[in-house]
Amino acid sequence: MLVPEQQIRVTLPSTCVKTLIVQPHLEFQEPAQEPFPLRQECNQRLLDVIDNVFQKVRTYHPQLILFPEFALPGVAGVERVVSCLSSDTVSSPTIVIAGVHGLSKDEYARLCALANVAPVDSVNEPARVQETQWVNTSVTLVKHDDGSLSLWIQPKVSPSWPEANARHQSMFQGGVVRMFRAQFDNGVPCRFFSLLCFDWVGNENGVAVTDAILQQFDQVCRDAGSPQDIQWVFVLQHNASPNHHSFLTATNRFLTQTTYP
């Protein structure tokens, strides 16, 4: 797994950063199977949710907007967010971190081909997705200080139990967790990264995903001679037990570990 640092042209207030957290109701097609598609009427409702969210954005001007896992209805949902963010009525900077509903290989390729999408990491290229695989991904959309727009795509690293026990297909496993670096208006660096649900508690090759992230990020900082501060970690979930003891234990362990203080 790679943990590159991504500079973004974003300056956040050092006194108060506003966050808007969206909690839409998701309805999946039954019987549930890969790629866990949403019901058609739910797809349309979620497009309306996006419009309603950005009406509030124009009033409250949050710098961070969070949508949970599976909350954007496919490529159309990402395009709707792009359209809303591009509006002159949405101030700069604004950062949206959102989960996209399960995608087929072709849908994932369409997502990666959208305008303003940053070059997709080689380990996550659509060509690497097998015909028998589906993709659970998040997108990070950044409206920079100058009003320009960029998107980064981050497929889920570690499949959950339902995703691992797939009936017909298997989840494509991403290989990159991007560390975004903005700055506060007092010149202090500001870093954040995001994970999708089970990535917070998952293990890959016998190592906890969060441990691998900290280990690699520590090396990035040492090589660059830069501070190691991380301000935020966002875990986007669609989970019947979001406060399951495994998630809470992982949170305690992450915040109290001393290997990478």
Tab-separated table of C-alpha atoms in Angstrom:
chain	number	residue	atom	x	y	z
A	1	MET	CA	0.000	0.000	0.000
A	2	LEU	CA	1.256	3.470	-0.915
A	3	VAL	CA	0.735	6.619	1.171
A	4	PRO	CA	1.707	9.605	-1.009
A	5	GLU	CA	1.403	13.154	0.273
A	6	GLN	CA	-0.792	15.309	-1.971
A	7	GLN	CA	-0.401	19.076	-1.802
A	8	ILE	CA	-3.672	20.942	-2.396
A	9	ARG	CA	-4.094	24.685	-2.871
A	10	VAL	CA	-6.344	25.103	0.132
A	11	THR	CA	-6.019	27.605	2.986
A	12	LEU	CA	-8.239	26.890	5.989
A	13	PRO	CA	-9.012	29.226	8.902
A	14	SER	CA	-6.846	28.448	11.924
A	15	THR	CA	-9.584	29.442	14.373
A	16	CYS	CA	-12.571	27.383	13.169
A	17	VAL	CA	-13.123	24.874	10.364
A	18	LYS	CA	-16.792	24.136	9.634
A	19	THR	CA	-17.842	20.594	8.772
A	20	LEU	CA	-21.151	19.481	7.251
A	21	ILE	CA	-21.878	15.777	7.811
A	22	VAL	CA	-24.552	14.257	5.568
A	23	GLN	CA	-26.573	11.221	6.717
A	24	PRO	CA	-28.844	10.088	3.846
A	25	HIS	CA	-31.027	7.001	4.132
A	26	LEU	CA	-29.751	4.286	1.769
A	27	GLU	CA	-31.933	1.544	0.266
A	28	PHE	CA	-30.193	-1.354	-1.462
A	29	GLN	CA	-31.630	-3.670	-4.077
A	30	GLU	CA	-32.720	-7.051	-2.771
A	31	PRO	CA	-31.425	-9.697	-2.677
A	32	ALA	CA	-28.174	-7.985	-1.743
A	33	GLN	CA	-25.273	-8.943	-3.979
A	34	GLU	CA	-22.276	-7.330	-5.635
A	35	PRO	CA	-21.835	-4.537	-6.449
A	36	PHE	CA	-24.506	-3.791	-3.810
A	37	PRO	CA	-26.539	-1.430	-6.051
A	38	LEU	CA	-29.043	1.001	-4.609
A	39	ARG	CA	-32.715	0.859	-5.557
A	40	GLN	CA	-33.508	3.061	-8.554
A	41	GLU	CA	-35.835	5.312	-6.582
A	42	CYS	CA	-33.092	5.701	-3.964
A	43	ASN	CA	-30.635	6.811	-6.666
A	44	GLN	CA	-32.971	9.627	-7.701
A	45	ARG	CA	-33.646	10.628	-4.095
A	46	LEU	CA	-29.911	10.832	-3.401
A	47	LEU	CA	-29.433	13.190	-6.353
A	48	ASP	CA	-32.043	15.416	-4.710
A	49	VAL	CA	-30.163	15.056	-1.396
A	50	ILE	CA	-27.024	16.430	-3.062
A	51	ASP	CA	-28.949	19.474	-4.304
A	52	ASN	CA	-30.440	20.030	-0.837
A	53	VAL	CA	-27.025	19.719	0.808
A	54	PHE	CA	-25.543	22.399	-1.413
A	55	GLN	CA	-28.424	24.733	-0.696
A	56	LYS	CA	-27.278	24.546	2.932
A	57	VAL	CA	-23.651	24.923	1.869
A	58	ARG	CA	-24.506	28.279	0.293
A	59	THR	CA	-25.939	29.398	3.638
A	60	TYR	CA	-23.414	28.031	6.142
A	61	HIS	CA	-20.207	27.905	4.028
A	62	PRO	CA	-18.577	24.779	5.524
A	63	GLN	CA	-15.035	24.035	4.422
A	64	LEU	CA	-15.517	20.250	4.752
A	65	ILE	CA	-18.493	18.189	3.545
A	66	LEU	CA	-18.703	14.468	4.326
A	67	PHE	CA	-20.954	11.884	2.643
A	68	PRO	CA	-20.857	8.307	4.028
A	69	GLU	CA	-19.932	5.098	2.242
A	70	PHE	CA	-22.202	4.271	-0.765
A	71	ALA	CA	-23.949	7.686	-0.496
A	72	LEU	CA	-23.263	9.114	-3.975
A	73	PRO	CA	-25.408	7.365	-6.613
A	74	GLY	CA	-22.665	6.283	-8.991
A	75	VAL	CA	-20.987	8.409	-11.628
A	76	ALA	CA	-24.121	10.559	-11.915
A	77	GLY	CA	-23.827	11.411	-8.223
A	78	VAL	CA	-20.190	12.452	-8.573
A	79	GLU	CA	-21.083	14.569	-11.597
A	80	ARG	CA	-23.868	16.245	-9.597
A	81	VAL	CA	-21.429	17.138	-6.797
A	82	VAL	CA	-18.959	18.498	-9.368
A	83	SER	CA	-21.698	20.650	-10.866
A	84	CYS	CA	-22.704	22.004	-7.456
A	85	LEU	CA	-19.114	22.666	-6.387
A	86	SER	CA	-18.407	24.475	-9.651
A	87	SER	CA	-21.150	27.006	-8.940
A	88	ASP	CA	-20.038	30.535	-8.150
A	89	THR	CA	-22.331	30.399	-5.108
A	90	VAL	CA	-20.096	27.794	-3.404
A	91	SER	CA	-17.142	29.560	-1.848
A	92	SER	CA	-13.493	28.538	-2.086
A	93	PRO	CA	-12.016	26.488	-0.600
A	94	THR	CA	-14.453	23.617	-0.145
A	95	ILE	CA	-13.500	19.941	0.304
A	96	VAL	CA	-15.973	17.090	-0.243
A	97	ILE	CA	-15.111	13.534	0.825
A	98	ALA	CA	-17.743	11.018	-0.248
A	99	GLY	CA	-18.386	7.318	-0.722
A	100	VAL	CA	-19.777	6.160	-4.077
A	101	HIS	CA	-22.182	3.246	-4.412
A	102	GLY	CA	-20.743	-0.047	-5.676
A	103	LEU	CA	-19.419	0.208	-9.245
A	104	SER	CA	-18.932	-2.312	-12.011
A	105	LYS	CA	-15.631	-2.290	-13.885
A	106	ASP	CA	-17.143	-0.190	-16.692
A	107	GLU	CA	-18.692	2.293	-14.254
A	108	TYR	CA	-15.378	2.636	-12.455
A	109	ALA	CA	-13.643	3.333	-15.771
A	110	ARG	CA	-16.219	6.055	-16.487
A	111	LEU	CA	-15.567	7.588	-13.076
A	112	CYS	CA	-11.815	7.614	-13.631
A	113	ALA	CA	-12.320	9.291	-17.032
A	114	LEU	CA	-14.287	12.283	-15.690
A	115	ALA	CA	-12.859	15.740	-16.257
A	116	ASN	CA	-10.749	17.152	-13.391
A	117	VAL	CA	-9.882	13.659	-12.079
A	118	ALA	CA	-6.229	13.552	-11.069
A	119	PRO	CA	-4.128	10.810	-12.712
A	120	VAL	CA	-5.236	7.505	-11.221
A	121	ASP	CA	-2.503	5.619	-9.377
A	122	SER	CA	-1.196	2.686	-11.406
A	123	VAL	CA	-2.292	0.144	-8.779
A	124	ASN	CA	-5.859	1.495	-9.025
A	125	GLU	CA	-6.174	1.811	-12.798
A	126	PRO	CA	-9.438	0.479	-14.282
A	127	ALA	CA	-7.428	-1.960	-16.405
A	128	ARG	CA	-6.379	-3.749	-13.200
A	129	VAL	CA	-10.003	-4.448	-12.238
A	130	GLN	CA	-11.050	-7.933	-13.321
A	131	GLU	CA	-14.393	-8.621	-15.000
A	132	THR	CA	-15.384	-10.593	-11.890
A	133	GLN	CA	-14.634	-7.668	-9.565
A	134	TRP	CA	-16.554	-4.594	-8.412
A	135	VAL	CA	-15.271	-1.370	-6.848
A	136	ASN	CA	-16.152	0.345	-3.580
A	137	THR	CA	-14.527	3.772	-3.744
A	138	SER	CA	-14.487	7.195	-2.213
A	139	VAL	CA	-13.809	10.446	-4.015
A	140	THR	CA	-12.162	13.543	-2.615
A	141	LEU	CA	-13.230	16.684	-4.452
A	142	VAL	CA	-11.338	19.895	-3.780
A	143	LYS	CA	-12.362	23.389	-4.787
A	144	HIS	CA	-9.031	25.165	-4.412
A	145	ASP	CA	-8.420	28.692	-3.194
A	146	ASP	CA	-8.441	29.915	-6.802
A	147	GLY	CA	-11.797	28.243	-7.583
A	148	SER	CA	-10.359	25.419	-9.705
A	149	LEU	CA	-11.570	21.864	-9.079
A	150	SER	CA	-9.694	18.575	-8.644
A	151	LEU	CA	-10.871	15.016	-7.873
A	152	TRP	CA	-8.990	12.060	-6.421
A	153	ILE	CA	-10.309	8.490	-6.429
A	154	GLN	CA	-9.491	6.056	-3.611
A	155	PRO	CA	-10.851	2.484	-3.800
A	156	LYS	CA	-11.380	0.683	-0.521
A	157	VAL	CA	-8.314	-1.231	0.678
A	158	SER	CA	-9.771	-3.916	2.941
A	159	PRO	CA	-13.080	-5.713	2.220
A	160	SER	CA	-15.627	-6.035	5.025
A	161	TRP	CA	-17.057	-9.418	6.001
A	162	PRO	CA	-20.048	-9.166	3.593
A	163	GLU	CA	-17.728	-7.935	0.837
A	164	ALA	CA	-15.205	-10.702	1.484
A	165	ASN	CA	-17.922	-13.377	1.509
A	166	ALA	CA	-19.051	-12.388	-1.981
A	167	ARG	CA	-21.614	-14.579	-3.692
A	168	HIS	CA	-20.685	-13.843	-7.293
A	169	GLN	CA	-17.899	-11.284	-7.488
A	170	SER	CA	-15.058	-10.028	-5.323
A	171	MET	CA	-14.233	-6.505	-4.252
A	172	PHE	CA	-11.286	-4.887	-6.007
A	173	GLN	CA	-8.754	-3.903	-3.359
A	174	GLY	CA	-7.201	-0.471	-3.678
A	175	GLY	CA	-3.530	0.102	-3.033
A	176	VAL	CA	-3.272	3.805	-2.121
A	177	VAL	CA	-4.301	5.994	0.831
A	178	ARG	CA	-3.592	9.619	-0.052
A	179	MET	CA	-2.455	12.067	2.624
A	180	PHE	CA	-3.742	15.518	1.671
A	181	ARG	CA	-1.760	18.555	2.740
A	182	ALA	CA	-3.397	21.969	2.898
A	183	GLN	CA	-2.413	24.842	5.185
A	184	PHE	CA	-3.983	27.020	7.835
A	185	ASP	CA	-4.076	30.777	7.366
A	186	ASN	CA	-1.270	31.099	9.941
A	187	GLY	CA	1.037	29.082	7.677
A	188	VAL	CA	0.880	25.830	9.668
A	189	PRO	CA	0.523	22.688	7.505
A	190	CYS	CA	-2.813	20.880	7.725
A	191	ARG	CA	-3.076	17.187	6.812
A	192	PHE	CA	-5.950	14.739	6.560
A	193	PHE	CA	-6.743	11.365	5.060
A	194	SER	CA	-9.864	9.265	4.708
A	195	LEU	CA	-10.728	5.571	4.867
A	196	LEU	CA	-13.780	3.543	3.929
A	197	CYS	CA	-15.374	1.693	6.833
A	198	PHE	CA	-13.541	-1.632	7.306
A	199	ASP	CA	-10.213	-0.047	6.319
A	200	TRP	CA	-10.219	1.336	9.867
A	201	VAL	CA	-10.064	-2.152	11.400
A	202	GLY	CA	-8.774	-4.268	8.505
A	203	ASN	CA	-5.454	-6.037	8.106
A	204	GLU	CA	-3.543	-6.516	4.896
A	205	ASN	CA	-0.589	-8.915	4.723
A	206	GLY	CA	-0.781	-9.323	8.485
A	207	VAL	CA	-0.459	-5.597	9.242
A	208	ALA	CA	-3.271	-3.294	10.355
A	209	VAL	CA	-4.118	-0.838	7.577
A	210	THR	CA	-3.765	2.108	9.957
A	211	ASP	CA	-0.333	0.894	11.110
A	212	ALA	CA	0.818	0.621	7.499
A	213	ILE	CA	-0.409	4.164	6.822
A	214	LEU	CA	1.432	5.617	9.820
A	215	GLN	CA	4.599	3.685	9.043
A	216	GLN	CA	4.742	4.869	5.452
A	217	PHE	CA	3.718	8.433	6.280
A	218	ASP	CA	6.426	8.574	8.954
A	219	GLN	CA	8.990	7.671	6.300
A	220	VAL	CA	7.608	10.317	3.914
A	221	CYS	CA	8.026	12.958	6.641
A	222	ARG	CA	11.530	11.804	7.552
A	223	ASP	CA	12.626	11.873	3.896
A	224	ALA	CA	11.209	15.385	3.446
A	225	GLY	CA	12.244	16.661	6.871
A	226	SER	CA	8.691	17.891	7.438
A	227	PRO	CA	6.450	17.879	10.550
A	228	GLN	CA	4.406	14.721	11.134
A	229	ASP	CA	1.159	16.310	12.313
A	230	ILE	CA	-2.157	14.866	11.075
A	231	GLN	CA	-5.192	16.999	11.913
A	232	TRP	CA	-8.059	14.755	10.759
A	233	VAL	CA	-8.882	11.185	9.840
A	234	PHE	CA	-12.288	10.628	8.228
A	235	VAL	CA	-13.829	7.144	8.244
A	236	LEU	CA	-16.801	6.939	5.875
A	237	GLN	CA	-19.164	4.180	6.967
A	238	HIS	CA	-22.336	2.389	5.987
A	239	ASN	CA	-22.497	-0.051	8.844
A	240	ALA	CA	-25.242	-1.595	10.951
A	241	SER	CA	-22.865	-1.391	13.939
A	242	PRO	CA	-20.820	1.799	13.504
A	243	ASN	CA	-19.806	1.664	17.177
A	244	HIS	CA	-18.873	-2.020	17.110
A	245	HIS	CA	-16.190	-2.748	19.700
A	246	SER	CA	-13.663	-3.439	16.915
A	247	PHE	CA	-14.044	0.122	15.573
A	248	LEU	CA	-13.847	1.679	19.034
A	249	THR	CA	-10.830	-0.438	19.974
A	250	ALA	CA	-9.092	0.553	16.741
A	251	THR	CA	-9.824	4.217	17.466
A	252	ASN	CA	-8.361	3.990	20.962
A	253	ARG	CA	-5.320	2.162	19.634
A	254	PHE	CA	-4.767	4.714	16.845
A	255	LEU	CA	-4.995	7.715	19.182
A	256	THR	CA	-2.831	6.247	21.949
A	257	GLN	CA	-0.129	4.417	19.966
A	258	THR	CA	3.392	5.677	20.674
A	259	THR	CA	5.359	4.200	17.774
A	260	TYR	CA	4.521	7.233	15.618
A	261	PRO	CA	3.595	9.936	18.149
